[in-house]
mmCIF file of C-alpha atoms in Angstrom:
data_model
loop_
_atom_site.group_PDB
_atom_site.id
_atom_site.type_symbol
_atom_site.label_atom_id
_atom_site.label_comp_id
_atom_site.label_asym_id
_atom_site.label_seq_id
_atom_site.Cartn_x
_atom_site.Cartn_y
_atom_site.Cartn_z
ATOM 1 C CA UNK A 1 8.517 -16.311 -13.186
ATOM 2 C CA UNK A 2 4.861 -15.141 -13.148
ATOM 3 C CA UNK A 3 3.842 -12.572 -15.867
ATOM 4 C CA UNK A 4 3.973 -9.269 -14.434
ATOM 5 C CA UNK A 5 0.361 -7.180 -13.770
ATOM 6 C CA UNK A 6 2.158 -4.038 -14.824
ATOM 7 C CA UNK A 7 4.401 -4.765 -17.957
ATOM 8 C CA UNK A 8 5.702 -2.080 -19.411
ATOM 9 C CA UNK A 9 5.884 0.895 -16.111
ATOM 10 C CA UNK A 10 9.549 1.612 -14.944
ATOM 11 C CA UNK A 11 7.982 2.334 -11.583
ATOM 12 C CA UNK A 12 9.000 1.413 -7.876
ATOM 13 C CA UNK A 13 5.418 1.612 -7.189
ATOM 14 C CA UNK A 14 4.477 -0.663 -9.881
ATOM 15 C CA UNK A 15 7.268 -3.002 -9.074
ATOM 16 C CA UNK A 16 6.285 -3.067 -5.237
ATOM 17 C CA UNK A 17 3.045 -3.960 -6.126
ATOM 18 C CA UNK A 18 4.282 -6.609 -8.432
ATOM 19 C CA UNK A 19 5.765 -8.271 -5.696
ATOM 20 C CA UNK A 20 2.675 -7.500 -2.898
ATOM 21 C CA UNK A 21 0.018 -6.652 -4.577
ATOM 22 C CA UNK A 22 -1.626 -10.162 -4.876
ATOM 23 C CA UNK A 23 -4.596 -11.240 -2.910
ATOM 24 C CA UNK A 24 -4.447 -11.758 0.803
ATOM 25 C CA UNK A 25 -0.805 -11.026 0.161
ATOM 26 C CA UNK A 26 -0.722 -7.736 2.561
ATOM 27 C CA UNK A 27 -2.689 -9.752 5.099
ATOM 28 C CA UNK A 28 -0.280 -12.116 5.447
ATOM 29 C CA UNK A 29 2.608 -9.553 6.082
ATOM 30 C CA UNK A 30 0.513 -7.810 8.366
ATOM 31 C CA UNK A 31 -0.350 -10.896 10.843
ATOM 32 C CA UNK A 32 3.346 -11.513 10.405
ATOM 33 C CA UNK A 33 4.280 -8.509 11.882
ATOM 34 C CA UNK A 34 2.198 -9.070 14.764
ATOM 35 C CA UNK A 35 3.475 -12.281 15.746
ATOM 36 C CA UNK A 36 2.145 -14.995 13.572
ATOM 37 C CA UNK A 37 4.651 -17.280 12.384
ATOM 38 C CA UNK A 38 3.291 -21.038 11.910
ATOM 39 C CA UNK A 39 1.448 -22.136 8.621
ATOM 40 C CA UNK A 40 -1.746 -23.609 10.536
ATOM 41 C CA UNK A 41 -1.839 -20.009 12.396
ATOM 42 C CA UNK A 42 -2.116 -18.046 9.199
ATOM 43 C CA UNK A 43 -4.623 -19.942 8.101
ATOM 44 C CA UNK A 44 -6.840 -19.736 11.508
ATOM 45 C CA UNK A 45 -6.668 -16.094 11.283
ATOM 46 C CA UNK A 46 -7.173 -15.448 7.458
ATOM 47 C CA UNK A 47 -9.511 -18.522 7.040
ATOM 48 C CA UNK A 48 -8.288 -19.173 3.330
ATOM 49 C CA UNK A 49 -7.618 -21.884 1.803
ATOM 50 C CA UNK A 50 -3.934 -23.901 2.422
ATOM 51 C CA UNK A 51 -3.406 -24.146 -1.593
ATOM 52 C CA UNK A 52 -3.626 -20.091 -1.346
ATOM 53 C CA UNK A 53 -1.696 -19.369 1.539
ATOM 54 C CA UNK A 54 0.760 -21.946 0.642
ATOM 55 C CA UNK A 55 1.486 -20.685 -2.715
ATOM 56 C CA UNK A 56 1.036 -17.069 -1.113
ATOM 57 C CA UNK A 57 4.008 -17.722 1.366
ATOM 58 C CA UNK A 58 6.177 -19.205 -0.992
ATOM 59 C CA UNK A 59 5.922 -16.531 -3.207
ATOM 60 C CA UNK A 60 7.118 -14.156 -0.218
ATOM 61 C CA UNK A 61 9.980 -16.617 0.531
ATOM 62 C CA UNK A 62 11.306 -16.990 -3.238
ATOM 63 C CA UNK A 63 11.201 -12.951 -2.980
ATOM 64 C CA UNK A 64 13.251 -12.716 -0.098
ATOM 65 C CA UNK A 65 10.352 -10.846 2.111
ATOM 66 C CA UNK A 66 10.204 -13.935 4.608
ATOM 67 C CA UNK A 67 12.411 -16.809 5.304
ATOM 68 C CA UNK A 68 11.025 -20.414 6.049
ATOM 69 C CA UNK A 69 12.978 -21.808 9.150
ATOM 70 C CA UNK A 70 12.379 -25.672 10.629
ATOM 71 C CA UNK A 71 11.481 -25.365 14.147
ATOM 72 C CA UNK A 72 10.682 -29.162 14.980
ATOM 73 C CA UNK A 73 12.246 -31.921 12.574
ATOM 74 C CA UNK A 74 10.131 -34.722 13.840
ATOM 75 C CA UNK A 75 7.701 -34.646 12.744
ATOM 76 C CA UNK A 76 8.656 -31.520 10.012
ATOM 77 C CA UNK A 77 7.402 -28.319 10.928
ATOM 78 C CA UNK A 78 8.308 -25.270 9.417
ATOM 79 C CA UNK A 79 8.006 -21.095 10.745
ATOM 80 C CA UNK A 80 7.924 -18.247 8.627
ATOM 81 C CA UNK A 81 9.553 -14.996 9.730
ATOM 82 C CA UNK A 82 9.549 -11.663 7.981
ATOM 83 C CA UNK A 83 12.895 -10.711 6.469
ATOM 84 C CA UNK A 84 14.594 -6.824 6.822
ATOM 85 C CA UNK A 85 13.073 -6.939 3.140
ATOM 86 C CA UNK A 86 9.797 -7.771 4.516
ATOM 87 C CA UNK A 87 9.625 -5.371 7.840
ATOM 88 C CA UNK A 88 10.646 -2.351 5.582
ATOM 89 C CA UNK A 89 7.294 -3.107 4.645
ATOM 90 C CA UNK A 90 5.372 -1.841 7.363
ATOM 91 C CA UNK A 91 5.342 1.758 6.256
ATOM 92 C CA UNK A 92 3.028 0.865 4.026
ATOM 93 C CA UNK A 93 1.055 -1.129 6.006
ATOM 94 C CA UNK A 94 0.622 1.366 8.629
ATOM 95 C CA UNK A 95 0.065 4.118 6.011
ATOM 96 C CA UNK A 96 -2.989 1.527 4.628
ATOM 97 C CA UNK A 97 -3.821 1.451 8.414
ATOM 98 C CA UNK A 98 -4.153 4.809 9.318
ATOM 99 C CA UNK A 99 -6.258 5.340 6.013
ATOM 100 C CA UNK A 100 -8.772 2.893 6.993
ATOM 101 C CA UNK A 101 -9.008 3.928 10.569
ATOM 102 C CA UNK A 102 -10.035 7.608 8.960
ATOM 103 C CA UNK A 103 -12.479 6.722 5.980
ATOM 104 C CA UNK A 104 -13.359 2.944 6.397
ATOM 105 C CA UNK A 105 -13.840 2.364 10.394
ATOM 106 C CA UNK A 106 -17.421 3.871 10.979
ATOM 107 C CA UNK A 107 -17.045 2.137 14.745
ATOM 108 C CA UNK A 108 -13.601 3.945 15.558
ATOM 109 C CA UNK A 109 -10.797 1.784 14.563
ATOM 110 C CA UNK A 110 -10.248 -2.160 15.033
ATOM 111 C CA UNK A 111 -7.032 -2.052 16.421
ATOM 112 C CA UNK A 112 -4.927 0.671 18.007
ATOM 113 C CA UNK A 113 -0.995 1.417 18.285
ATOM 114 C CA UNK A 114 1.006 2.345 21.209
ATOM 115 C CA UNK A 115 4.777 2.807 21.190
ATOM 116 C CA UNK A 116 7.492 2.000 22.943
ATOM 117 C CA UNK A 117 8.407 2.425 25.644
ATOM 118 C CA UNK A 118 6.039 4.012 27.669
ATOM 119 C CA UNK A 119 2.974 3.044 25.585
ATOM 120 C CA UNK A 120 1.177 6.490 24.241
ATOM 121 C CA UNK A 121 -0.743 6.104 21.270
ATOM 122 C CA UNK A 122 1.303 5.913 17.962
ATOM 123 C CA UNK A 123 0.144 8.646 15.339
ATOM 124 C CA UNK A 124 1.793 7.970 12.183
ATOM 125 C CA UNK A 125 3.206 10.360 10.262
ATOM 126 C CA UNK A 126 5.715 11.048 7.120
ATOM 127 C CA UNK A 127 8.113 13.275 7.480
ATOM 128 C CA UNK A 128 11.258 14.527 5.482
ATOM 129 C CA UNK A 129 14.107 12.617 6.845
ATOM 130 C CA UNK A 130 16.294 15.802 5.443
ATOM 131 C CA UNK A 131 14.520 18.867 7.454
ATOM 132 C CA UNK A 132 11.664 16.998 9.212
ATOM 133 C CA UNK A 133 8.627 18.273 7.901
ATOM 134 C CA UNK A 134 5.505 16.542 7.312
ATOM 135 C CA UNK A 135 5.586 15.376 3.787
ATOM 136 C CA UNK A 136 2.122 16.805 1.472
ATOM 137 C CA UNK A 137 1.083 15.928 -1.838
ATOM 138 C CA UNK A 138 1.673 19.839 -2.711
ATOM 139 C CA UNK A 139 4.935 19.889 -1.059
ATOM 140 C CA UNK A 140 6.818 17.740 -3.424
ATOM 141 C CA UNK A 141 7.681 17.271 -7.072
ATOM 142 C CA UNK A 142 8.714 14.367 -9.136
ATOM 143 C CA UNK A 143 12.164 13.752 -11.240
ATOM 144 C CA UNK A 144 13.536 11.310 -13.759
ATOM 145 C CA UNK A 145 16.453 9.485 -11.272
ATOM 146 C CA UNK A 146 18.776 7.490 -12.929
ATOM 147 C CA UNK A 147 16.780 4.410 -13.486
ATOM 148 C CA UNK A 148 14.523 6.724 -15.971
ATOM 149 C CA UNK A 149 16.268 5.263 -19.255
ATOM 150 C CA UNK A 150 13.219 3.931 -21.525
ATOM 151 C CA UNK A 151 10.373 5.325 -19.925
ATOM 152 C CA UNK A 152 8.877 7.347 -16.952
ATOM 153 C CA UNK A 153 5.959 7.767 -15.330
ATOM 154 C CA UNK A 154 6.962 11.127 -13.959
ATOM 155 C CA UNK A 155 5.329 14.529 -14.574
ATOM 156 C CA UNK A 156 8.277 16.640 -13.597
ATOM 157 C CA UNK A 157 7.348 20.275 -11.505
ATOM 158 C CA UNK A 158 3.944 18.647 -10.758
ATOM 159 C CA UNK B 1 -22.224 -2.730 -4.170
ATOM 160 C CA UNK B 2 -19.280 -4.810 -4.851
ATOM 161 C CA UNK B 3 -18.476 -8.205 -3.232
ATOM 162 C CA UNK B 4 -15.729 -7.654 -0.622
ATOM 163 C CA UNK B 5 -12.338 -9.241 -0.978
ATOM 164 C CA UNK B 6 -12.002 -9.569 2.149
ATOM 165 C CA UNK B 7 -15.112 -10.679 3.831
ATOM 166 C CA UNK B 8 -15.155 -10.978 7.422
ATOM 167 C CA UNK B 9 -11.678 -9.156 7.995
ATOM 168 C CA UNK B 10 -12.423 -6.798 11.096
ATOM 169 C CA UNK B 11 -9.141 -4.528 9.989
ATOM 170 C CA UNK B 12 -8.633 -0.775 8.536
ATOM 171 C CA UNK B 13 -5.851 -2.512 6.371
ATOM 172 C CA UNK B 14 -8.301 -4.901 4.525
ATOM 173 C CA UNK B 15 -10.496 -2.034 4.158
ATOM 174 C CA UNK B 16 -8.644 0.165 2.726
ATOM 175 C CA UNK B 17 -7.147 -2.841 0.440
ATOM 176 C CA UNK B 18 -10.809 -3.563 -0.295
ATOM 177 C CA UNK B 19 -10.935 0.296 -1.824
ATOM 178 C CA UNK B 20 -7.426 0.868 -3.436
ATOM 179 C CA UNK B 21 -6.269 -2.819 -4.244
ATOM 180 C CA UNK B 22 -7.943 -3.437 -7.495
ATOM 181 C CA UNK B 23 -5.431 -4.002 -10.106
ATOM 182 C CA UNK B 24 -4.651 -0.056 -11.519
ATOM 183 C CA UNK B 25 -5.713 1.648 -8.763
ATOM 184 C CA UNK B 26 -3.003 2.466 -7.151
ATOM 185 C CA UNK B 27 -1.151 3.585 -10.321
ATOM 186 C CA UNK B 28 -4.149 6.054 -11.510
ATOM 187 C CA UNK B 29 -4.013 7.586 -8.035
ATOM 188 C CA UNK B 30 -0.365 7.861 -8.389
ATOM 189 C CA UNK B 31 -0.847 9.605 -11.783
ATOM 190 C CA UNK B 32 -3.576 12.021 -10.330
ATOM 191 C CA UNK B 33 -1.052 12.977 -7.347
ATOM 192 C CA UNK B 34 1.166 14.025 -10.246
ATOM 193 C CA UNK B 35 -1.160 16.121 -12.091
ATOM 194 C CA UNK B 36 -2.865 13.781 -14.586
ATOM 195 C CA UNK B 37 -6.353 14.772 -14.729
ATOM 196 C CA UNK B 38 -7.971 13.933 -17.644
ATOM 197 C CA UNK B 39 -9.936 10.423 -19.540
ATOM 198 C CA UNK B 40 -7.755 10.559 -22.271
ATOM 199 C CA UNK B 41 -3.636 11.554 -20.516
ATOM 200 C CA UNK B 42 -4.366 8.601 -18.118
ATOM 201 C CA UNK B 43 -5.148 6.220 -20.938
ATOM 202 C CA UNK B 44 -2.253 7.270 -22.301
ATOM 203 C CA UNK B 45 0.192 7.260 -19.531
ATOM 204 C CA UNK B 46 -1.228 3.771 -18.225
ATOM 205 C CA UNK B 47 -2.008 2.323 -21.657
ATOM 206 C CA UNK B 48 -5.020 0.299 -20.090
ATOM 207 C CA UNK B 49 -8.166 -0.792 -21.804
ATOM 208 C CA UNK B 50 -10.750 2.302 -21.814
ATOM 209 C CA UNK B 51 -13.250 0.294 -19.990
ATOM 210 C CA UNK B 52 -11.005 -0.468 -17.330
ATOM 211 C CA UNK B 53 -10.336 2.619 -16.755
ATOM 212 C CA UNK B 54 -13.616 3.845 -16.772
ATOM 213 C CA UNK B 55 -14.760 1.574 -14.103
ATOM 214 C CA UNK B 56 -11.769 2.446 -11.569
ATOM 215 C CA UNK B 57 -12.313 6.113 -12.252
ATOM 216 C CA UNK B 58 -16.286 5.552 -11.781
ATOM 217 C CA UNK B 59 -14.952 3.529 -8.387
ATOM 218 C CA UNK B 60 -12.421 6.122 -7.381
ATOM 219 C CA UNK B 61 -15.448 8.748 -7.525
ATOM 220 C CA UNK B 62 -18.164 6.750 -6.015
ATOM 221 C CA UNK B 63 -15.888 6.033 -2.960
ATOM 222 C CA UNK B 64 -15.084 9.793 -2.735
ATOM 223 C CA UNK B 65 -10.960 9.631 -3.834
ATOM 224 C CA UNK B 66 -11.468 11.560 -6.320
ATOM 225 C CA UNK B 67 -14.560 13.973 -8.224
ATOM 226 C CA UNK B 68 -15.186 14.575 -11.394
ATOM 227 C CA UNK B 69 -15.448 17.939 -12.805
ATOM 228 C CA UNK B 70 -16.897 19.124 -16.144
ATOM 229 C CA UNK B 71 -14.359 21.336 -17.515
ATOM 230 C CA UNK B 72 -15.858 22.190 -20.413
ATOM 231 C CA UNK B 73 -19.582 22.224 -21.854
ATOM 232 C CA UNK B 74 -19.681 22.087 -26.021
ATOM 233 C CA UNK B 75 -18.343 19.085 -26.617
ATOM 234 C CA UNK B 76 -18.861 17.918 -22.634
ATOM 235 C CA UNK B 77 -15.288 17.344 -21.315
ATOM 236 C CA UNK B 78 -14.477 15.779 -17.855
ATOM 237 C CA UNK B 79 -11.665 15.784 -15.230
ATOM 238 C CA UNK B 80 -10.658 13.957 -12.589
ATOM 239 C CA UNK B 81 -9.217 15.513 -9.506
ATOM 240 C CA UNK B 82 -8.567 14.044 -5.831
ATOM 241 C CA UNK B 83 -10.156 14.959 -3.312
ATOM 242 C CA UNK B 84 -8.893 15.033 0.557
ATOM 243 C CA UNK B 85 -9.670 11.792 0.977
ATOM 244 C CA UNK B 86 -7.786 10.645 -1.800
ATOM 245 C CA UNK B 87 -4.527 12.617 -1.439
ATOM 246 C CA UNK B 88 -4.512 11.233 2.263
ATOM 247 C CA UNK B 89 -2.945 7.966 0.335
ATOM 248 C CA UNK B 90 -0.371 9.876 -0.779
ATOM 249 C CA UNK B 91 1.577 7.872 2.269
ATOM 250 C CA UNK B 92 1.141 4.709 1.288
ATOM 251 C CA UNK B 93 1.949 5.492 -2.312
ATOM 252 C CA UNK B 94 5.326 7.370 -0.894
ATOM 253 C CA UNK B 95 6.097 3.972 1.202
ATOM 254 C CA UNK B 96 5.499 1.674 -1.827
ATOM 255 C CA UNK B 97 7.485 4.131 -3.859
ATOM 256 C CA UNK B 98 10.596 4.131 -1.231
ATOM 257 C CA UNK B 99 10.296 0.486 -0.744
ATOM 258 C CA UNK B 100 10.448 -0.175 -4.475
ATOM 259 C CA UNK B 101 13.443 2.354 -4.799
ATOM 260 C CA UNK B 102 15.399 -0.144 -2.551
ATOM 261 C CA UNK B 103 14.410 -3.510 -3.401
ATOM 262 C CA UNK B 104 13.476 -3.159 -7.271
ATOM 263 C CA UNK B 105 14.663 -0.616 -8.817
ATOM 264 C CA UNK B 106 18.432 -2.554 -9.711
ATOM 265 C CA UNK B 107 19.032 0.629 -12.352
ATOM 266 C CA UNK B 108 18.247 3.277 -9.571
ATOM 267 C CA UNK B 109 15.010 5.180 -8.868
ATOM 268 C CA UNK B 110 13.237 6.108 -11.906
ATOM 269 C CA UNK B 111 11.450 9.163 -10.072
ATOM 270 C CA UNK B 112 13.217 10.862 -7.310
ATOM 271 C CA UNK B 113 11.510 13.174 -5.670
ATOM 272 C CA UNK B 114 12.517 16.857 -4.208
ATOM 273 C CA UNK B 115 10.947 19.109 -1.889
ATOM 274 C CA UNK B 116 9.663 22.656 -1.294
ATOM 275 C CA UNK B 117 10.295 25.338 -0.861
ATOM 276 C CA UNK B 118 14.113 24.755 -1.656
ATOM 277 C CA UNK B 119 14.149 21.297 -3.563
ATOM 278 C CA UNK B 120 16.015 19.107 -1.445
ATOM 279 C CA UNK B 121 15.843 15.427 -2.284
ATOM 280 C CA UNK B 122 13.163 13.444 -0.461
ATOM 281 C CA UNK B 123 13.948 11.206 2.240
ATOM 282 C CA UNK B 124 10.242 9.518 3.345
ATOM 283 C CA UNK B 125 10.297 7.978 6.823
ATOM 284 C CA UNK B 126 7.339 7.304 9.020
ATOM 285 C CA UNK B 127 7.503 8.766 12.369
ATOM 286 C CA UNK B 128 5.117 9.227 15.820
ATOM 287 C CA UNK B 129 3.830 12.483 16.159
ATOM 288 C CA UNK B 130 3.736 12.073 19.758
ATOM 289 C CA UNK B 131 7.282 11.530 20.532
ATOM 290 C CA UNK B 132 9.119 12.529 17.029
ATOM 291 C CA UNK B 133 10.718 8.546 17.182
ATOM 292 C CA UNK B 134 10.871 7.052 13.859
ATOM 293 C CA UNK B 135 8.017 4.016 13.645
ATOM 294 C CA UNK B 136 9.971 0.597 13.892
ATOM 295 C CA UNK B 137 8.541 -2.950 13.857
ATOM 296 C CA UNK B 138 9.771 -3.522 17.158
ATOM 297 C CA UNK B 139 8.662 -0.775 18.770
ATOM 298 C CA UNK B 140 5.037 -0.856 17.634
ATOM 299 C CA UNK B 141 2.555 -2.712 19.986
ATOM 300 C CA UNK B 142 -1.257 -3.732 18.683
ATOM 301 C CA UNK B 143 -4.412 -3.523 21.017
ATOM 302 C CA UNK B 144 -7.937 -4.184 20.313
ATOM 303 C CA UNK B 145 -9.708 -1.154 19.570
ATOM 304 C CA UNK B 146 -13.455 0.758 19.767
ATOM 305 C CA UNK B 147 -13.985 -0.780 16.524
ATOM 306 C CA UNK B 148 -13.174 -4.201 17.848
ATOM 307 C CA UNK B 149 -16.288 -5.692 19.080
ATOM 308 C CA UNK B 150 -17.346 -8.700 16.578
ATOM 309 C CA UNK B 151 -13.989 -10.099 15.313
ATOM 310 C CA UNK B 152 -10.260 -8.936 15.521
ATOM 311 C CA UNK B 153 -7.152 -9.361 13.841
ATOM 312 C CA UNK B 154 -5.218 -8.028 16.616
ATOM 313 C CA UNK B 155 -2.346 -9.988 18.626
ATOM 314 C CA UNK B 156 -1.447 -7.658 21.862
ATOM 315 C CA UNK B 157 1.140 -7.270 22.912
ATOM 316 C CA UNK B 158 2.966 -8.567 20.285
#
């Protein structure tokens, strides 16, 4: 078990960063979800080095956000696919997208979305599942839930 | 100027990882989008070295997320607010939040969230603006983009 980077916060955002929040980590899930699955093609695109990627992806694995799956058995050669664990992910990696396209892509952005099935441009947005409006920071507050027992990070009404 | 984490990454993800993904980052921004605003309440609710925090807060401001603000002149006292461009994370910290809620949080959420104007709980889900479809992996295709010319991370079509 590695030591954790934020001991002490009873915090899903904490914890998800716990478990993503490492170097290149993101990067990995992010090429996944676009249709990388062999070792030697991660490592093409992200041009690290095999110790990092290697202990990267196994990391992911033992955390159940991809699963390692032999493709070839002679000679062994393994895939790696993104779990449901690991595709509920890409929230937040669309969120970090749509960020960078706005403040950090001076050119107009790298890459761009359409959706399915008739291709228009994708323009993220998050919504209230429970009356459908666009979610703002002024719009909601923040609660102890039931996991709040010894310690919160919440400021409740803010 | 720092060195970039990510050198040579062509991608609004990296980039914004390159400005939010130092270790505490994320978690002062989330304390900021709850109201925390000054030096000494997000020592206190983060419990991080003062020097740390003084250089992500010095970061946060030099990379416009948030200004500071002197709220009062004899002694001089500082705060910290966000600014536009840092409250436009709010979606990413709502999808790390959600996806923690559901794979770490074995007790329950420890913050649940409600909102205005009549306090209903908070269901975040990320959705297309153009069509009103809810954004899922498989529905999602990349493209290169204006910003593309000189390296991509893109697989189309995939």
């Amino acid at each position: 078990v590695l030591p954790r980077t934020y001991e002490g916060e009873n915090c899903s955002i904490a914890r998800a960063l716990e478990v993503i929040g490492e170097r290149w980590t993101p990067l990995i899930l992010r090429d996944a979800a676009r249709g990388t699955r062999r070792f030697e093609d991660f490592q093409a695109k992200l041009g690290i080095a095999r110790n990092i990627l290697s202990a990267r992806l196994g990391r992911l694995c033992e955390e159940g956000l991809m699963e390692r799956r032999r493709y070839q058995e002679r000679p062994p050669r393994d895939e790696y696919l993104l779990t449901e664990k690991g595709r509920d992910l890409e929230p937040v990696l669309l969120g970090l997208m749509r960020w960078g396209d706005r403040y950090a892509a001076p050119d107009g952005p790298p890459v761009v979305l359409t959706h399915d099935p008739d291709g228009h441009p994708v323009e993220p947005v998050l919504v209230c599942a429970g009356c459908g409006e666009p979610l703002t920071p002024g719009s909601v507050a923040t609660h102890p839930g039931p996991g709040a027992a010894g310690g919160l990070s919440a400021s409740p009404g803010t």
